[in-house]
Coordinates of C-alpha atoms in Angstrom, one line a residue:
X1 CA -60.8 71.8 -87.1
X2 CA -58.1 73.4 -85.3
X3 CA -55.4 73.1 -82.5
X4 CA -54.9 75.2 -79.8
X5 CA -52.7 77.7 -81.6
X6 CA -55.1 78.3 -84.4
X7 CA -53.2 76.2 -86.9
X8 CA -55.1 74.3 -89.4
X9 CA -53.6 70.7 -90.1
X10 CA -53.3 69.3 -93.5
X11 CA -54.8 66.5 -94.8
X12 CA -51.4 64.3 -95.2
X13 CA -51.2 64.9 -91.4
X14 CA -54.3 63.2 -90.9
X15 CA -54.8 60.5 -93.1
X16 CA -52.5 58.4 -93.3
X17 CA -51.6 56.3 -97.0
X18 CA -49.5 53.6 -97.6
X19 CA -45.9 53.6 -96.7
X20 CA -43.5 54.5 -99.5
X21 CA -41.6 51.5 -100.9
X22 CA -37.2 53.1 -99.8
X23 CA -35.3 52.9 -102.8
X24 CA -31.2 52.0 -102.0
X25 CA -29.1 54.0 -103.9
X26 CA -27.5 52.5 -107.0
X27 CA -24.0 54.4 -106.6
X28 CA -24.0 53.8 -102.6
X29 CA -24.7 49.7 -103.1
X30 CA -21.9 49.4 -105.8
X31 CA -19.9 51.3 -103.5
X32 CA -20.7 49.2 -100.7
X33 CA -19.4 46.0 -103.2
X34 CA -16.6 47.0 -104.4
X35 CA -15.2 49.2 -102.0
X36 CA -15.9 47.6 -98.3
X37 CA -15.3 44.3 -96.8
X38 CA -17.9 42.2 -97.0
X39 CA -17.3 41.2 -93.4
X40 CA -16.8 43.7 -91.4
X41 CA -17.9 46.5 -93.4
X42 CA -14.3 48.9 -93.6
X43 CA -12.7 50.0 -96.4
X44 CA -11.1 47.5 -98.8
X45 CA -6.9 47.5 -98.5
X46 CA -4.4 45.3 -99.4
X47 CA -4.3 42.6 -99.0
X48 CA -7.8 41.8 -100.3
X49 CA -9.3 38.2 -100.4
X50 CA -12.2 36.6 -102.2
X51 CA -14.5 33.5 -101.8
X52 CA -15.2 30.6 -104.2
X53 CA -18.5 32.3 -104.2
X54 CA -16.9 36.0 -105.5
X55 CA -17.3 38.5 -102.5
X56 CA -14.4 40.5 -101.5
X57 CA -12.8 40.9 -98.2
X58 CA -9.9 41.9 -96.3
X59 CA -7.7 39.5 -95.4
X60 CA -6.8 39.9 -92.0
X61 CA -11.4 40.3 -91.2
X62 CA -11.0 36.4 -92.5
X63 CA -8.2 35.5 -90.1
X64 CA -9.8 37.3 -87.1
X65 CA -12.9 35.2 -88.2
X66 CA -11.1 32.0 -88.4
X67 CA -9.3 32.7 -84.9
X68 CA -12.6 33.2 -82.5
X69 CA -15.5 32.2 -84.4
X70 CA -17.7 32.3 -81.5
X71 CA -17.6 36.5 -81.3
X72 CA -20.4 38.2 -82.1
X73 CA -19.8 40.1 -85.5
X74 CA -21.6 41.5 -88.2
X75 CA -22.6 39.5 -91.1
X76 CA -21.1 36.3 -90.1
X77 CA -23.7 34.4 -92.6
X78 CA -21.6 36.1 -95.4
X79 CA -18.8 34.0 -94.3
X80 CA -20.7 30.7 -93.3
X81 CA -19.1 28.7 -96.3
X82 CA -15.5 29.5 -95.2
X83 CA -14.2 27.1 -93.3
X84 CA -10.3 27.9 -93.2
X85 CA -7.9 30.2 -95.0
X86 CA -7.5 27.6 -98.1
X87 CA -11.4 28.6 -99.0
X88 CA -10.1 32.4 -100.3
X89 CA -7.8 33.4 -102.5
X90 CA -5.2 36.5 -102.6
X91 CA -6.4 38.6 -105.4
X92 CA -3.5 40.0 -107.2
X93 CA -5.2 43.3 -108.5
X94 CA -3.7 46.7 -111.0
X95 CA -4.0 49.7 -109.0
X96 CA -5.9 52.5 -110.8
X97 CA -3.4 55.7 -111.7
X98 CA -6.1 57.8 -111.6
X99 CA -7.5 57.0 -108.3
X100 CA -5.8 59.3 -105.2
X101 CA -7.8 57.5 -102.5
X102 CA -8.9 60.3 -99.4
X103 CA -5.8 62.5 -99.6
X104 CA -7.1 64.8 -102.2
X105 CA -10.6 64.9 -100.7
X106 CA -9.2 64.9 -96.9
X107 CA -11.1 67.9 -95.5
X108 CA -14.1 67.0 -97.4
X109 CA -14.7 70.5 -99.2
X110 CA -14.4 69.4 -103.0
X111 CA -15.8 66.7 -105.0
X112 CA -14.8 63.0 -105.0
X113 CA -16.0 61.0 -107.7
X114 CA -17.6 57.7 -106.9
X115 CA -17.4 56.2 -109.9
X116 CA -13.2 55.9 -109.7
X117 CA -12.4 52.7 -108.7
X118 CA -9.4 51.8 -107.0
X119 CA -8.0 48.9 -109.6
X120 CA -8.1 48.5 -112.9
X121 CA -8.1 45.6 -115.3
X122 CA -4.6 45.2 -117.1
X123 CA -5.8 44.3 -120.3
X124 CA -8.4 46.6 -121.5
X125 CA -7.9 49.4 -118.3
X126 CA -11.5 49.4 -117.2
X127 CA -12.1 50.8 -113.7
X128 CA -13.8 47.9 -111.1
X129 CA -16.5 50.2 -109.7
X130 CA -19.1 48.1 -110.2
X131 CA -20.2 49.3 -114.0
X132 CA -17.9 46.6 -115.6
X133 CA -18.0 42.8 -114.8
X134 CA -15.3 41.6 -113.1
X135 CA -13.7 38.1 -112.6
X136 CA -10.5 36.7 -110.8
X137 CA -8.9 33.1 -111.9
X138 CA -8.9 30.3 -108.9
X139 CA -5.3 29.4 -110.3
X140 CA -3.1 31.9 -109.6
X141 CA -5.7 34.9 -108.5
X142 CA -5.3 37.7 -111.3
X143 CA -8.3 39.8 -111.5
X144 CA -9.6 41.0 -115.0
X145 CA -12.8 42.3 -116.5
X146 CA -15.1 39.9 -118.5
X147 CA -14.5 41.8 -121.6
X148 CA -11.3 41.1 -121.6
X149 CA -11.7 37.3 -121.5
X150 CA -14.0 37.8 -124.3
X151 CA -12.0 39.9 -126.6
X152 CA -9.0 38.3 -126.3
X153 CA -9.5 34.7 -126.1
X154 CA -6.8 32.2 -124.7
X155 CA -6.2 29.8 -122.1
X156 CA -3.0 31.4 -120.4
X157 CA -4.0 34.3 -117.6
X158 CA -2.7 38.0 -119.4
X159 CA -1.0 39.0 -116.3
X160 CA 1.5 35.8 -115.1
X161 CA 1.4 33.6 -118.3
X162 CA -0.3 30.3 -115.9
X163 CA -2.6 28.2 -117.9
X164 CA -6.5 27.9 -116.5
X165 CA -9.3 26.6 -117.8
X166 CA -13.0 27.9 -117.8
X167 CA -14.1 26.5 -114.8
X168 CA -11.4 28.3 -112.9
X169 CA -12.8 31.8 -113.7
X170 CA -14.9 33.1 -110.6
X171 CA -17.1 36.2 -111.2
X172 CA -16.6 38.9 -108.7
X173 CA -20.0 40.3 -106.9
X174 CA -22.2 38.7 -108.7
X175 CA -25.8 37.8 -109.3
X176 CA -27.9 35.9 -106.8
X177 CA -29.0 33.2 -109.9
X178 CA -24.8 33.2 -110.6
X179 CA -23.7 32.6 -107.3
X180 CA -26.6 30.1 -106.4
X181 CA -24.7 28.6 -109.5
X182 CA -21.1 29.4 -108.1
X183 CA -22.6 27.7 -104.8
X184 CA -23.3 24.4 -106.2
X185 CA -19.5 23.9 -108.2
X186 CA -18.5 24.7 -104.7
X187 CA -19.8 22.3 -103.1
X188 CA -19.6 19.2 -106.0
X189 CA -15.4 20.3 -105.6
X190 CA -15.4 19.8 -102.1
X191 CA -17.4 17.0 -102.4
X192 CA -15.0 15.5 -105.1
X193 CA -11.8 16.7 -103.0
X194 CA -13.1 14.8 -100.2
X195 CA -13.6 11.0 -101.7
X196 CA -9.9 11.6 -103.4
X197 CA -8.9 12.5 -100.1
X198 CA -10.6 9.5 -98.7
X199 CA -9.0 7.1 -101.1
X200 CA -5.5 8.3 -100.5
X201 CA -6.0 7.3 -96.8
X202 CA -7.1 4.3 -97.8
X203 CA -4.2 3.2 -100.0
X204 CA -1.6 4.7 -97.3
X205 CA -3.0 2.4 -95.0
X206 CA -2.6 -0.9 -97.4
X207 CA 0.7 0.2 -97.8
X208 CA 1.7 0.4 -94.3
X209 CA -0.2 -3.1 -94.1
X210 CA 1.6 -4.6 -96.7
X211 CA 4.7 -3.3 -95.7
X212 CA 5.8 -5.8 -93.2
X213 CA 5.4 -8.8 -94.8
X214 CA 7.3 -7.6 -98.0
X215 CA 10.3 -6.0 -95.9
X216 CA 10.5 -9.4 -92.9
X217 CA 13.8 -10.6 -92.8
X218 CA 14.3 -13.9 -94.0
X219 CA 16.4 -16.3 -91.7
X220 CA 19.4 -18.3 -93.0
X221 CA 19.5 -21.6 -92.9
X222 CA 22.8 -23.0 -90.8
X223 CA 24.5 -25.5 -92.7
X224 CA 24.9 -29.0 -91.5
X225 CA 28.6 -29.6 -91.1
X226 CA 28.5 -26.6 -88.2
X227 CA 30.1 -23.9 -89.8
X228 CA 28.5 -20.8 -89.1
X229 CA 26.4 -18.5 -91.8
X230 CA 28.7 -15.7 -91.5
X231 CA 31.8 -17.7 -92.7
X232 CA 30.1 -19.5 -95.6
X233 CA 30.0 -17.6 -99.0
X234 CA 27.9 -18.4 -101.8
X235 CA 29.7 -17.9 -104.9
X236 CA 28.2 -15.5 -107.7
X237 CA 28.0 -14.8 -111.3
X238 CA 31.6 -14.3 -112.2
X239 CA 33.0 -17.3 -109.9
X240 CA 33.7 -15.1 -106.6
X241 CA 32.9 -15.7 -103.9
X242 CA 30.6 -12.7 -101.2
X243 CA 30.2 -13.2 -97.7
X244 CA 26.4 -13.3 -96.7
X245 CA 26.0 -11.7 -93.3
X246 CA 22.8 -13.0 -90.8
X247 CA 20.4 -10.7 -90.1
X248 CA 18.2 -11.0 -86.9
X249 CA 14.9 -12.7 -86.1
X250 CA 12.3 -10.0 -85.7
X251 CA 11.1 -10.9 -82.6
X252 CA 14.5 -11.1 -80.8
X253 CA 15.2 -9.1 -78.3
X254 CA 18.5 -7.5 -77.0
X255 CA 19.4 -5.7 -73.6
X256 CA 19.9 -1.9 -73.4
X257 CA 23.3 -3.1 -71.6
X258 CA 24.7 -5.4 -74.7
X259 CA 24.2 -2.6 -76.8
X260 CA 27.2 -0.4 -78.0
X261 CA 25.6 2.4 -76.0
X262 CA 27.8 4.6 -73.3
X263 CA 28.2 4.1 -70.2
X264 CA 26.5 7.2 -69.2
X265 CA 23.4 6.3 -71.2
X266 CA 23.1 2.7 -69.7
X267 CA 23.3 4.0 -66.2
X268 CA 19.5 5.6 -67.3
X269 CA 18.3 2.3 -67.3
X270 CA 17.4 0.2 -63.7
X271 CA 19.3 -2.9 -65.5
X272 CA 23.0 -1.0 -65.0
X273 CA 25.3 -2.6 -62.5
X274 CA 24.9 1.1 -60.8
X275 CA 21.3 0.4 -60.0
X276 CA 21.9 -2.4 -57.9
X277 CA 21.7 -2.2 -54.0
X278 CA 23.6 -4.4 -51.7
X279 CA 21.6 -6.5 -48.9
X280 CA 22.6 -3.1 -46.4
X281 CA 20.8 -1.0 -48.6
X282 CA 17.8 -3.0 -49.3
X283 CA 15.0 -2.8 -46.4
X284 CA 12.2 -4.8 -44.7
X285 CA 9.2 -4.1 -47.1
X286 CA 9.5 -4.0 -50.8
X287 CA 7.0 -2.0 -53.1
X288 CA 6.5 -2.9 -56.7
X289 CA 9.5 -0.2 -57.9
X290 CA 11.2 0.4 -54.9
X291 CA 13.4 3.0 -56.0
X292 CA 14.0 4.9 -52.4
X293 CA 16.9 4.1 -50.1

């Protein structure tokens, strides 16, 4: 069976089998975690940001994210569980000495490793290219490789000296079974952070309740042969005698013009003598604040 040029087809051309399954690339997917923003997919540079839930980004994709949330980007269920800029953390990484980045490979014409990462971890110098297991502490936000925890066992981070404990270690690009796990701390810590928060309200606002009736001035009692409060002195301790001043009912009020204000500053209030109008001034009809001549 032929065409019209005489060619014979194959059989692959005409029966058609089942569609090949597309394998992704091992070294392109590793690249694609530890070397791009999660977010909006560009190169990782300082400074670079991770989750609670260990995905990396750059920091200034979260704060464009955090400003306009309603613009159409990329991706935007990778960041669904962010909620402000206190949800990441500043990774404080070891640049690699070995790595030289695009300058040697500029013109594209030699060969660029992709297995040279860009950091390293301090302790035992792994590269993070996605070989080695990686981990960053909530605490403080140094970044080292999970062999190093293990090998050298303490509770203060190698890099600052802060203390941490284990729950504060956060795997970087992890599993899906380990980050379902990493997603459910999350959300018990908020949850947690939210009654405390809760509870401190409510104790602020018995305080402010309370406050009052502790702090009410108590009034004097005159005595009865009609000497004022002020000029009566209750002796003390040690025979001598204190003058006791009166303070104030609560509910008293005073007038902006027996204050010790100045002048210029009573004369802002309608009650100043300069506010008056004489009967020339005053007119026919009178409005509730009649305040034009």
């Amino acid at each position: 069976m032929g065409c019209d040029g005489g060619t014979i087809p194959k059989r692959h051309e005409l029966v058609k089998g089942p569609k090949k399954v597309e394998k992704v690339d091992k070294n392109a997917e590793l690249a694609a975690k530890w070397k791009y923003c999660s977010l909006s997919q560009e190169k990782l540079r300082r400074p670079i940001v991770s989750c609670e839930l260990g995905r990396l980004y750059n920091k200034d994709a979260i704060i464009e994210y955090l400003l306009d949330k309603s613009a159409e980007r990329p991706n935007t269920e990778v960041v669904a569980h962010i909620r402000s800029i206190k949800d990441v953390k500043e990774l404080n990484l070891t640049d690699n000495p070995a790595w030289e980045g695009e300058r040697r490979n500029a013109k594209g014409d030699c060969y660029e490793d992709m297995h040279c990462g860009m950091f390293i971890c301090p302790v035992v110098g792994l590269e993070m290219n996605g070989k080695h297991r990686f981990c960053y502490l909530h605490t403080c936000g140094c970044v080292f490789s999970e062999r190093a925890l293990k090998e050298v066992k303490t509770e203060i981070c190698h890099k600052c000296g802060d203390p941490f404990h284990e729950n504060d270690i956060v795997m970087l690009n992890s599993s899906k079974e380990e980050q379902d796990k990493l997603q459910k701390a999350m959300e018990e810590r908020r949850a947690k952070a939210k009654t405390a928060k809760k509870s401190k309200k409510s104790k602020a606002l018995e305080t402010v309740f309370k406050s009052p009736e502790s702090t009410a001035p108590e009034m004097k009692s005159t005595p009865a042969n009609g000497e004022s409060s002020s000029n009566s002195s209750a002796p003390g301790p040690s025979g001598s005698s204190k003058p006791v001043k009166v303070t104030a009912a609560a509910g008293s009020k005073r007038s902006i013009q027996e204050t010790e204000k100045s002048e210029a500053y009573k004369s802002l209030f309608t009650s100043h003598s300069s506010a008056k109008r004489t009967k020339d001034q005053m007119s026919n009809w009178v409005t509730h604040t009649p305040y034009h001549f």
